[in-house]
Structures are given as C-alpha cells and as structure tokens.
Short mmCIF file of C-alpha atoms in Angstrom, two decimals:
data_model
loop_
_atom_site.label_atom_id
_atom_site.label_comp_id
_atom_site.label_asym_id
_atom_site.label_seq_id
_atom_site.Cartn_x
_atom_site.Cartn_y
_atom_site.Cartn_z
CA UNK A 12 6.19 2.21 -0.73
CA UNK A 13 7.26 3.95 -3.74
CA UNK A 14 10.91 3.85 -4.64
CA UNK A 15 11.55 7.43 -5.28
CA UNK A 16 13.99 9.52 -3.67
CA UNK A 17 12.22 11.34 -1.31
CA UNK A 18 11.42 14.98 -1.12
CA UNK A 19 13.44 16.52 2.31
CA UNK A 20 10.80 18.41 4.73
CA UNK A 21 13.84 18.88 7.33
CA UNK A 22 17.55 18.66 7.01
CA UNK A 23 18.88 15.28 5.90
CA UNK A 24 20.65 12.85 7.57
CA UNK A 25 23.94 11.29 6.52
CA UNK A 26 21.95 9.47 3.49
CA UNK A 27 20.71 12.21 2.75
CA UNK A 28 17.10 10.50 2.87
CA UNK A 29 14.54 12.04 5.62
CA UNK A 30 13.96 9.38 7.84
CA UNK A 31 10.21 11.03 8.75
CA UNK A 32 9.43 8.99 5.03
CA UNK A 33 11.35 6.13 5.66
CA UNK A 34 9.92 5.54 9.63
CA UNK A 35 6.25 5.77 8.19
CA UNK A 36 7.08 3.02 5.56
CA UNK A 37 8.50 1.09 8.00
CA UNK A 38 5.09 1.78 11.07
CA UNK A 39 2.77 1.25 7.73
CA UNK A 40 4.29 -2.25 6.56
CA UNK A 41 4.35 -3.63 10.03
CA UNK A 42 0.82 -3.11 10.37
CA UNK A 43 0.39 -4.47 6.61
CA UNK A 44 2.13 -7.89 7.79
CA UNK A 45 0.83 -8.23 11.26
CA UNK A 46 -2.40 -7.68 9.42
CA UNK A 47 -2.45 -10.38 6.67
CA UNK A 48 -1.02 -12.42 9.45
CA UNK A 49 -4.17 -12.06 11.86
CA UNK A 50 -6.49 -12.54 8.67
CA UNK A 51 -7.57 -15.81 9.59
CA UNK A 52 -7.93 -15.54 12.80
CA UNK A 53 -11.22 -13.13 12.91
CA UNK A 54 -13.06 -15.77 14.57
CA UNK A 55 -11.73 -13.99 17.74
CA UNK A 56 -13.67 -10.33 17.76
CA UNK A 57 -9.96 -8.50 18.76
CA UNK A 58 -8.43 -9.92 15.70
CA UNK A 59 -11.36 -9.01 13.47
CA UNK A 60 -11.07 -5.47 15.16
CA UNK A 61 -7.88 -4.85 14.65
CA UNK A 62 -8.15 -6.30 11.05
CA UNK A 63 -11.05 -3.47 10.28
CA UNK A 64 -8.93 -0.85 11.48
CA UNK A 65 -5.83 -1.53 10.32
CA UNK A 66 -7.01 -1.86 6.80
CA UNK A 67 -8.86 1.32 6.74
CA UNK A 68 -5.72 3.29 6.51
CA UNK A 69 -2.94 1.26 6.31
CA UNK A 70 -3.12 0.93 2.41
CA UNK A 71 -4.01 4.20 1.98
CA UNK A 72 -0.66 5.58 3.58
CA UNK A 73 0.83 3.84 1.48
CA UNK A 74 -0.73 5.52 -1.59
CA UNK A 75 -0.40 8.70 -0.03
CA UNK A 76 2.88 8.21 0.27
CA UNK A 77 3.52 7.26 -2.95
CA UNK A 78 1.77 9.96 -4.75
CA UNK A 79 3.51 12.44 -2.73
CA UNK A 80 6.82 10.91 -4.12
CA UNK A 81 5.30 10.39 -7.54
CA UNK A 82 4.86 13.86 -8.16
CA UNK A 83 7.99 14.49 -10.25
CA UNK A 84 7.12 11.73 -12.38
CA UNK A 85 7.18 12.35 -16.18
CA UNK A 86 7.41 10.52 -19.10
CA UNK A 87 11.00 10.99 -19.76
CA UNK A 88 13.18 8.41 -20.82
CA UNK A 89 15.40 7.71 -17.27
CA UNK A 90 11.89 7.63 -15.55
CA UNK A 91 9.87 5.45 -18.19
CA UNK A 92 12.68 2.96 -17.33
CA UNK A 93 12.49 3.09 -13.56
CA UNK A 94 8.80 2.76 -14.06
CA UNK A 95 9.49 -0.60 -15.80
CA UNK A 96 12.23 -1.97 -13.54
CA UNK A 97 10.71 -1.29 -10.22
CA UNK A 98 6.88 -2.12 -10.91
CA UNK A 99 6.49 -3.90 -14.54
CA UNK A 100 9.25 -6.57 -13.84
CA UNK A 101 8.58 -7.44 -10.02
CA UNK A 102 4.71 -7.44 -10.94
CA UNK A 103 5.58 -10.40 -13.91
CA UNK A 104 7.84 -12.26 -11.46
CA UNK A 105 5.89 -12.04 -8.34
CA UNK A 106 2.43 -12.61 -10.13
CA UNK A 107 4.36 -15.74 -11.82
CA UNK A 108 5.97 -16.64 -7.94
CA UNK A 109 2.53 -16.49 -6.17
CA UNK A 110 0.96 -18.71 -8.37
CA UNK A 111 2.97 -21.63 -7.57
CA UNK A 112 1.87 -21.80 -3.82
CA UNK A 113 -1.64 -21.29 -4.97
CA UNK A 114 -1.11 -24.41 -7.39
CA UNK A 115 0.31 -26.43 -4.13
CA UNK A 116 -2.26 -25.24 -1.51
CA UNK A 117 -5.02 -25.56 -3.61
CA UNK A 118 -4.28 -27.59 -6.79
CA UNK A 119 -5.02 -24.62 -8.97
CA UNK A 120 -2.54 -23.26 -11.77
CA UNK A 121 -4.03 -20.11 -12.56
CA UNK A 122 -1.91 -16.96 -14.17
CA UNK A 123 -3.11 -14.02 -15.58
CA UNK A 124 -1.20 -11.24 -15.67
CA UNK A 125 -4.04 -9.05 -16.17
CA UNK A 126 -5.48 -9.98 -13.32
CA UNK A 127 -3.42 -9.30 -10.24
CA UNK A 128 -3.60 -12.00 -7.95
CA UNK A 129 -3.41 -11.27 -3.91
CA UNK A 130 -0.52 -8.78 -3.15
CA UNK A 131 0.69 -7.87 -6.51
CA UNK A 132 -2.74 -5.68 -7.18
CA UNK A 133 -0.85 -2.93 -5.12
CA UNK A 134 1.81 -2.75 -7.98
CA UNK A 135 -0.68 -2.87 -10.98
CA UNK A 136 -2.15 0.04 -9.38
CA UNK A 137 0.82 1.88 -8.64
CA UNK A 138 1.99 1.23 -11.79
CA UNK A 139 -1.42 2.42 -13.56
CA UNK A 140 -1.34 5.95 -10.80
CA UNK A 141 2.23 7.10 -11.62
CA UNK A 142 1.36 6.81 -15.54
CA UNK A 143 -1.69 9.29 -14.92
CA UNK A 144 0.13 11.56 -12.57
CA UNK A 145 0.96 14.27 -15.27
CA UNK A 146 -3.11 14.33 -16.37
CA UNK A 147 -3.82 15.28 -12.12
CA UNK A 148 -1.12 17.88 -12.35
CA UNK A 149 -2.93 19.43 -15.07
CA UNK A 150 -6.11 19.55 -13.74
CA UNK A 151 -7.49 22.72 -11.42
CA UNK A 152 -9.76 20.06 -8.93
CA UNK A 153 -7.80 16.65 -9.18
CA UNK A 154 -8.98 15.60 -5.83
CA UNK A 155 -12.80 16.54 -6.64
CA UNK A 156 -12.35 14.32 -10.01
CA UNK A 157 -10.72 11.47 -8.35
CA UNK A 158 -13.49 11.08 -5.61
CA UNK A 159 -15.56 10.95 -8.54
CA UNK A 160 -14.29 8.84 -10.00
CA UNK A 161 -14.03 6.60 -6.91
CA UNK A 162 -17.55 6.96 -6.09
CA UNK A 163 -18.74 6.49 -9.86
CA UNK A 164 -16.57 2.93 -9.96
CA UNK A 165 -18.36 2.03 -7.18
CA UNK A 166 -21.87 1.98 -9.13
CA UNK A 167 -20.64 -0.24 -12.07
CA UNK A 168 -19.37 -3.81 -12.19
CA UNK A 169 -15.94 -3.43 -13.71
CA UNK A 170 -13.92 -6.45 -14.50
CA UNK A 171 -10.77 -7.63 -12.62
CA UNK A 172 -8.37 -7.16 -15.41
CA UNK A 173 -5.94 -4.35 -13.98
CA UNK A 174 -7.46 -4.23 -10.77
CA UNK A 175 -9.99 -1.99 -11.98
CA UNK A 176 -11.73 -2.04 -8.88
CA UNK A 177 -9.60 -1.29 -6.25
CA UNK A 178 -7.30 0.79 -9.08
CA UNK A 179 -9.88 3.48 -9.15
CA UNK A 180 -11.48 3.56 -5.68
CA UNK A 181 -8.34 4.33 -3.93
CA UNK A 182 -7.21 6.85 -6.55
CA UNK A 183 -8.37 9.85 -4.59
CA UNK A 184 -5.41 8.93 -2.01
CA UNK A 185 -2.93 8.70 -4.36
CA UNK A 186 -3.91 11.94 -5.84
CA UNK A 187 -4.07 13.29 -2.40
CA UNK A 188 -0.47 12.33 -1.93
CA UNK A 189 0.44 14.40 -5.79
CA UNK A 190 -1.23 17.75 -4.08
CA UNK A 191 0.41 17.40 -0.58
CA UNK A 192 3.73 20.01 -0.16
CA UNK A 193 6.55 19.98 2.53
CA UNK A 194 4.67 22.53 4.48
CA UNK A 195 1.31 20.02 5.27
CA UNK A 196 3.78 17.44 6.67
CA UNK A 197 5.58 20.33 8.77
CA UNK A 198 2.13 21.26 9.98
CA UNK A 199 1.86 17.41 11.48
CA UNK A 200 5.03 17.76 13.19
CA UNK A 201 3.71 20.55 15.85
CA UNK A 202 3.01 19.67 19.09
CA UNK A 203 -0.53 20.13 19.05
CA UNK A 204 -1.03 17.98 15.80
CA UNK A 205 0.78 15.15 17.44
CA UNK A 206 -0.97 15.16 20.17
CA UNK A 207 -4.33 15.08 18.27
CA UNK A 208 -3.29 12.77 15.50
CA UNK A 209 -2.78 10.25 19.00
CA UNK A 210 -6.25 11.26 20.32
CA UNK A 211 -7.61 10.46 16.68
CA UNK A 212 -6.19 6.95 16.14
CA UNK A 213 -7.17 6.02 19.92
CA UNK A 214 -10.93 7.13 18.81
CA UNK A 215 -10.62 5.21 15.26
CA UNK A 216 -9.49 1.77 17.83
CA UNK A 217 -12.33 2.45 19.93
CA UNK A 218 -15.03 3.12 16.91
CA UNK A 219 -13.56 -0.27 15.55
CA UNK A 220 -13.89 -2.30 18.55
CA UNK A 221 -17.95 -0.64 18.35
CA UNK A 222 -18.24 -1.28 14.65
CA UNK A 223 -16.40 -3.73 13.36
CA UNK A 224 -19.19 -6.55 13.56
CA UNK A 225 -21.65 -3.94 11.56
CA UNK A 226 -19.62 -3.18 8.70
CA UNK A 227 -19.47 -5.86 5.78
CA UNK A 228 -15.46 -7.02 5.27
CA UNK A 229 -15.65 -6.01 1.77
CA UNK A 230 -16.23 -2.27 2.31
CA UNK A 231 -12.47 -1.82 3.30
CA UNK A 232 -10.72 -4.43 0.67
CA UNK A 233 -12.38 -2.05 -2.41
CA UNK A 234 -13.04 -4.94 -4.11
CA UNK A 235 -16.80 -5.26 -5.36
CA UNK A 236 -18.95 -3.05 -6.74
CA UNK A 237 -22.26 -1.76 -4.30
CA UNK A 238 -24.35 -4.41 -5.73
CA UNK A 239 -21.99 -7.08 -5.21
CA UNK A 240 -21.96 -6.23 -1.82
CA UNK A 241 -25.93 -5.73 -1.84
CA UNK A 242 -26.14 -2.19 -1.38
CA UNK A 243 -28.14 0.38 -3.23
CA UNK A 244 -25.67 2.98 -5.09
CA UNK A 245 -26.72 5.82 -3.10
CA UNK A 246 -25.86 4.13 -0.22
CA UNK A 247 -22.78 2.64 -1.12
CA UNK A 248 -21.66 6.07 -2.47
CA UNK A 249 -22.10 7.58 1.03
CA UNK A 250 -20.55 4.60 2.69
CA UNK A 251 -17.48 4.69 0.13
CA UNK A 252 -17.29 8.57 1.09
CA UNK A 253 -17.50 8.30 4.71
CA UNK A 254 -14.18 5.26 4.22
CA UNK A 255 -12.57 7.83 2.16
CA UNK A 256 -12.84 10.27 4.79
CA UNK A 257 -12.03 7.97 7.74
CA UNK A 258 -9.16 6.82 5.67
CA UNK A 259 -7.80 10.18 5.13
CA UNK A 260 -8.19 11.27 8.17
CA UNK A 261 -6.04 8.26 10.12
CA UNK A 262 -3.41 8.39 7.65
CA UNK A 263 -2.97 12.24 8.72
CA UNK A 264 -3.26 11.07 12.55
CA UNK A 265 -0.51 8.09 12.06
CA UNK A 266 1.65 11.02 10.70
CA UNK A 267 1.22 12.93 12.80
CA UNK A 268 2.40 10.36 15.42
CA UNK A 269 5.36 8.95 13.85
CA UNK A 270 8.95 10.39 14.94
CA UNK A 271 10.61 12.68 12.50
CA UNK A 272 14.48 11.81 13.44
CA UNK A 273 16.42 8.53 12.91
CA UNK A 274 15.40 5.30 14.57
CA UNK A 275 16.77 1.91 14.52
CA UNK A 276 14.19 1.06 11.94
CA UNK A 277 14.70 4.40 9.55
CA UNK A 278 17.03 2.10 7.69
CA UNK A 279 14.60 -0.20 7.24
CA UNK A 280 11.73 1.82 5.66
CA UNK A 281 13.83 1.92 2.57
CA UNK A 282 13.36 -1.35 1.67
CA UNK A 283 9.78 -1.84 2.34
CA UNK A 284 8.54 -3.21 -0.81
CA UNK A 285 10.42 -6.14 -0.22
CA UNK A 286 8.42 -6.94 3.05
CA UNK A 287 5.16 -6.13 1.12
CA UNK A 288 6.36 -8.88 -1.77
CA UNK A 289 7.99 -11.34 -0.04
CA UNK A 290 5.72 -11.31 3.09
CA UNK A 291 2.87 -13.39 1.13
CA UNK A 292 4.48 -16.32 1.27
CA UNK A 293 4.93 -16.55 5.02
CA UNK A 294 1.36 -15.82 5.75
CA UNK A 295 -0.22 -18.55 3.33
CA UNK A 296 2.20 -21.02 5.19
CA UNK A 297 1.35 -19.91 8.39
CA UNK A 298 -2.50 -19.91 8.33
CA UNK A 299 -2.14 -23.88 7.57
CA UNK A 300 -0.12 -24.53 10.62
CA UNK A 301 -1.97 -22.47 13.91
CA UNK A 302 -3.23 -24.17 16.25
CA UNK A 303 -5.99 -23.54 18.87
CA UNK A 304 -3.46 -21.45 20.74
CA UNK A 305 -3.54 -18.70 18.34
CA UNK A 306 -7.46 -18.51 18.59
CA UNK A 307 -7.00 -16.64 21.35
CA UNK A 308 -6.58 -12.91 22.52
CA UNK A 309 -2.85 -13.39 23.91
CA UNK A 310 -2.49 -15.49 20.52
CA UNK A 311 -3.73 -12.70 18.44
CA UNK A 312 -1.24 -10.58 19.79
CA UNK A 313 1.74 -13.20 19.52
CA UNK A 314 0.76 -13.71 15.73
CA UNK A 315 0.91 -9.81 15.25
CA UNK A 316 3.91 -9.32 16.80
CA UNK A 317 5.69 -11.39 15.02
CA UNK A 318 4.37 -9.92 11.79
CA UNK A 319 6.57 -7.05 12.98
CA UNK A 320 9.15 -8.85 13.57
CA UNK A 321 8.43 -10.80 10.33
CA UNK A 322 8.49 -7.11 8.31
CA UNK A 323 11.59 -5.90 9.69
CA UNK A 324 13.61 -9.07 9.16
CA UNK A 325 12.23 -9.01 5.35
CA UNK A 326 13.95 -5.42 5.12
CA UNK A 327 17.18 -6.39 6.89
CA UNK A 328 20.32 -6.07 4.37
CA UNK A 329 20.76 -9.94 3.73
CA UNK A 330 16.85 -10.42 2.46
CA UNK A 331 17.59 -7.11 0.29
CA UNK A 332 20.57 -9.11 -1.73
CA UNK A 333 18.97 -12.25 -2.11
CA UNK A 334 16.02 -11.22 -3.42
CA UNK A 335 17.16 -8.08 -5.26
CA UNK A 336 16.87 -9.58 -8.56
CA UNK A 337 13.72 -10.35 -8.75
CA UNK A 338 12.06 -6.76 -6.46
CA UNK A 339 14.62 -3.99 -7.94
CA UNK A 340 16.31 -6.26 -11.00
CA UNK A 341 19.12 -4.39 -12.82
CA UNK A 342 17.34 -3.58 -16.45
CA UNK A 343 20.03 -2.05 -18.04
CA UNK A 344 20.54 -4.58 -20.33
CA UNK A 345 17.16 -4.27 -21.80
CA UNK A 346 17.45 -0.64 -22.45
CA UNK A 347 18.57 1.71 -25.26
CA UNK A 348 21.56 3.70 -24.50
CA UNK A 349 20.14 7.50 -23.01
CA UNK A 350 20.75 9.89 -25.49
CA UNK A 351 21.93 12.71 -23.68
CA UNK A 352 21.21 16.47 -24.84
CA UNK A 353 23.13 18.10 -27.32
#
C-alpha cells in the first residue's frame, strides 16, 4: 500500500519497480474489495468463511508491506512532505468524502477527523507507523516491544481518537515489515517455500471453513478491547497472539505464492491505494441493492469476483487521473522552498 519506491530483491524491469511488490499489492487489494463486498452477505456460511480468512491476513500484508518500504523513512524535509501529501491530505478529504454517503444512507452527519471513520483508519495508522519508524530502528527487540504493546492495548479500553485500537494491535506487522531484508523475500521465492506457502494457505481455508462459526467477528477487525468482546485478558492475550501468529504466518505463505516477474496486473499494484479509497463507495451502494440471488453460494462467488474486477478497474490509468487530486494531490504549493546543502 505504501507509496514508496520500492526496494529491488531481483533485477528491475523497464520501470525500474520490482513487480514481486507491485503483484502482491495488486493479489492483497483484490481480496480487500472482494472482501468488503461479501461483508453482508455472511448469512451464507461460505461468505462468512471466506470473510474470516481473508481478513486474517489480508490487512496485515498490507502493513508488512508497508513497513518494509517505510524503512528509509526519516524526518527529513523531502520526506516530512511526502508524509503529508500522500496520507495527511487524502485522510482529510476522504474522511470529509465518506461522510456524505453516511449522511444519505443513514441521515447522520458525523465528522471527526480524529476519529477515522470506515476505510480511512488504515491511513491514520499508517500515518501514525511511519512517524515511529526511526524509534523501532533504534531499538535491539522492536518486534518483542511491539507484540507488547499489541497484547498490552488489548487489556485497556482506549478511545477511538486515532484509531488507537487497531493503531497499536497491528503494529507488530508493520514493525515486522521495518526488520524484513531482500534476502527473507529471496528465501520465499525457492521452490520449496512456494510450494509450502500453497500447502499453508490451503490449510488456513480449510481451518476457516472449521472455525469460522467459533470465533467472535471482532477478533480479526482489532477493534475492541478483551472486555468489550467479553473475554478475560489472559485469554484475549493468547487469542490476540495466536491471530498474530496466524496472521504472520499467511502473509509469508501468500508471498510465497505470488509470481515474482511481470503480469498483466504488475502495473496495476502501483496504484493500489486508489482501489483501497475509492472502493468504499461501491460497496455501501451495493449492499442496498442485492437481491436474494446473491444469498447464495454461486452468488457469493459472483459478488467476489467482481470485487476483483471492481479493484483492478479502480487502478486502471483513467481512475488514476480523475481522482489524483484528491489520493496523491500535488502539495507543492503549500511547501517552503527545500533548502538544499551548502
């Protein structure tokens, strides 16, 4: 999701991006769409499934990814202001955009901008993550303190402003993604890895279809704090463990899987943050307008097929001009000359 330029594992291509990146951010936000898309279907146990597994890791490849592209951030004055135009500014606009179908859905006019509202959490957090990246880079166990700190925000009711919840309990993946190097994602290209990361994301669709009725909905959104979801702390510390664990290890597996040479949709994956912003608006109008139809298994799997289709038309050039001004808006004009070194 990040915007960074990527760091190359294998020889570029003629963009000199790697498309390995750039075909995971495309796989990821397909799954993202087809899965806010089959949301309100979960009456049908497939669909509910598929929604449990699907958000087990597909946010936190995201994260992953975006600390691992995060981790030249620093406070210095070119990337302070990339910081502002790519998160800051689209988080205003879209927080201030997604209020206005709330308001004519549900006659409610709501906006706080301290309080993320549906998809625009995702960039709080982001934004909040890259700001601490140089305190995890100066730390000797940053992944130890981050699960800490995930598991401690779990025992304490914090309020919504910033996301608080969700901004600390996936921290340990975006950390995760700061200590990964070239060399771990050349270890999932082998043969061997490939063929296990399949075997593992086959057994994570089977232990869904098993479990998905006997784990609470919240677990996975990060949400609520163990009380709120009426478990003890120990317990919800172990549960909150064994997600972190799970999560981790399926993001691995769908790397593992996903082709490391150009595809028609490498192009694609560079634009993904405009399917993850604009996307929002298509699902709230859909879920007024299915019918019985999609209520069914061969529905379920119409709907998410056309959230693929949905998240690569939403990365397509034409969508990227129209709606550049308000996802990457030109800032310059807000900004102090750069001084450059004497």
């Amino acid at each position: 999701m990040s915007v960074a330029t990527p760091v190359r594992t294998d020889p570029p291509g003629e963009t000199g991006r790697d498309p390995f990146f750039d075909n995971a951010k495309f796989l990821a936000i397909a799954l993202v769409v087809s899965g806010h898309l089959i949301e309100d279907l979960r009456d049908v146990a497939v669909a509910h499934a598929a929604y449990f597994y699907v958000y087990v890791f597909h946010m936190p490849l995201f994260i992953v990814l975006s600390g691992y592209l995060s981790r030249n951030f620093t406070f210095s004055s070119g990337k302070a202001r990339k910081l502002i135009s790519t998160l800051a500014v689209p988080y205003v606009l879209f927080e201030l955009a997604y209020s206005l179908p709330r308001l004519v859905m549900y006659g409610k006019l709501e906006i706080s901008l301290l309080d993320p509202y549906y998809l625009t959490w995702f960039l709080m957090s982001l934004f909040l993550w890259r700001l601490s990246t140089p305190v995890w880079q100066q730390l000797r166990w940053p992944l130890a303190v981050a699960v800490g700190l995930s598991l401690l925000s779990g025992t304490s009711s914090l309020p919504d402003e910033l996301s608080m919840n969700r901004t600390l309990a996936l921290l340990p993946f975006y950390v995760l993604g700061l200590m990964l190097r070239p060399e771990h994602f050349a270890l999932l290209r082998r043969r061997g890895m490939r063929i296990a990361g399949a075997a593992v994301l086959a057994a994570g669709a089977a232990a869904a279809l098993v479990l998905h009725t006997e784990v609470r909905t919240e677990w996975i959104r990060w949400r609520h704090a163990n009380e709120a979801i009426g478990v003890d702390d120990l317990t919800g510390s172990l549960v909150r463990l064994g997600l972190l664990a799970a999560g981790a290890l399926l993001v691995a597996a769908f790397l593992a899987v996903t082709p490391s040479g150009r595809t028609w949709y490498s192009g694609l994956g560079a634009a993904t943050m405009y399917a993850y912003l604009l996307h929002g608006f298509v699902v709230k109008a859909a879920e007024r307008y299915y019918g019985d139809w999609a209520a069914t298994v061969p529905g379920v799997a119409a709907v998410a097929l056309c959230g693929a289709g949905l998240a690569a038309l939403l990365c397509t050039p034409p969508v990227r001009r129209a709606a550049r001004w308000a996802v990457e808006p030109r800032m310059s004009w807000a900004f102090t000359r750069l001084r450059r070194p004497a």
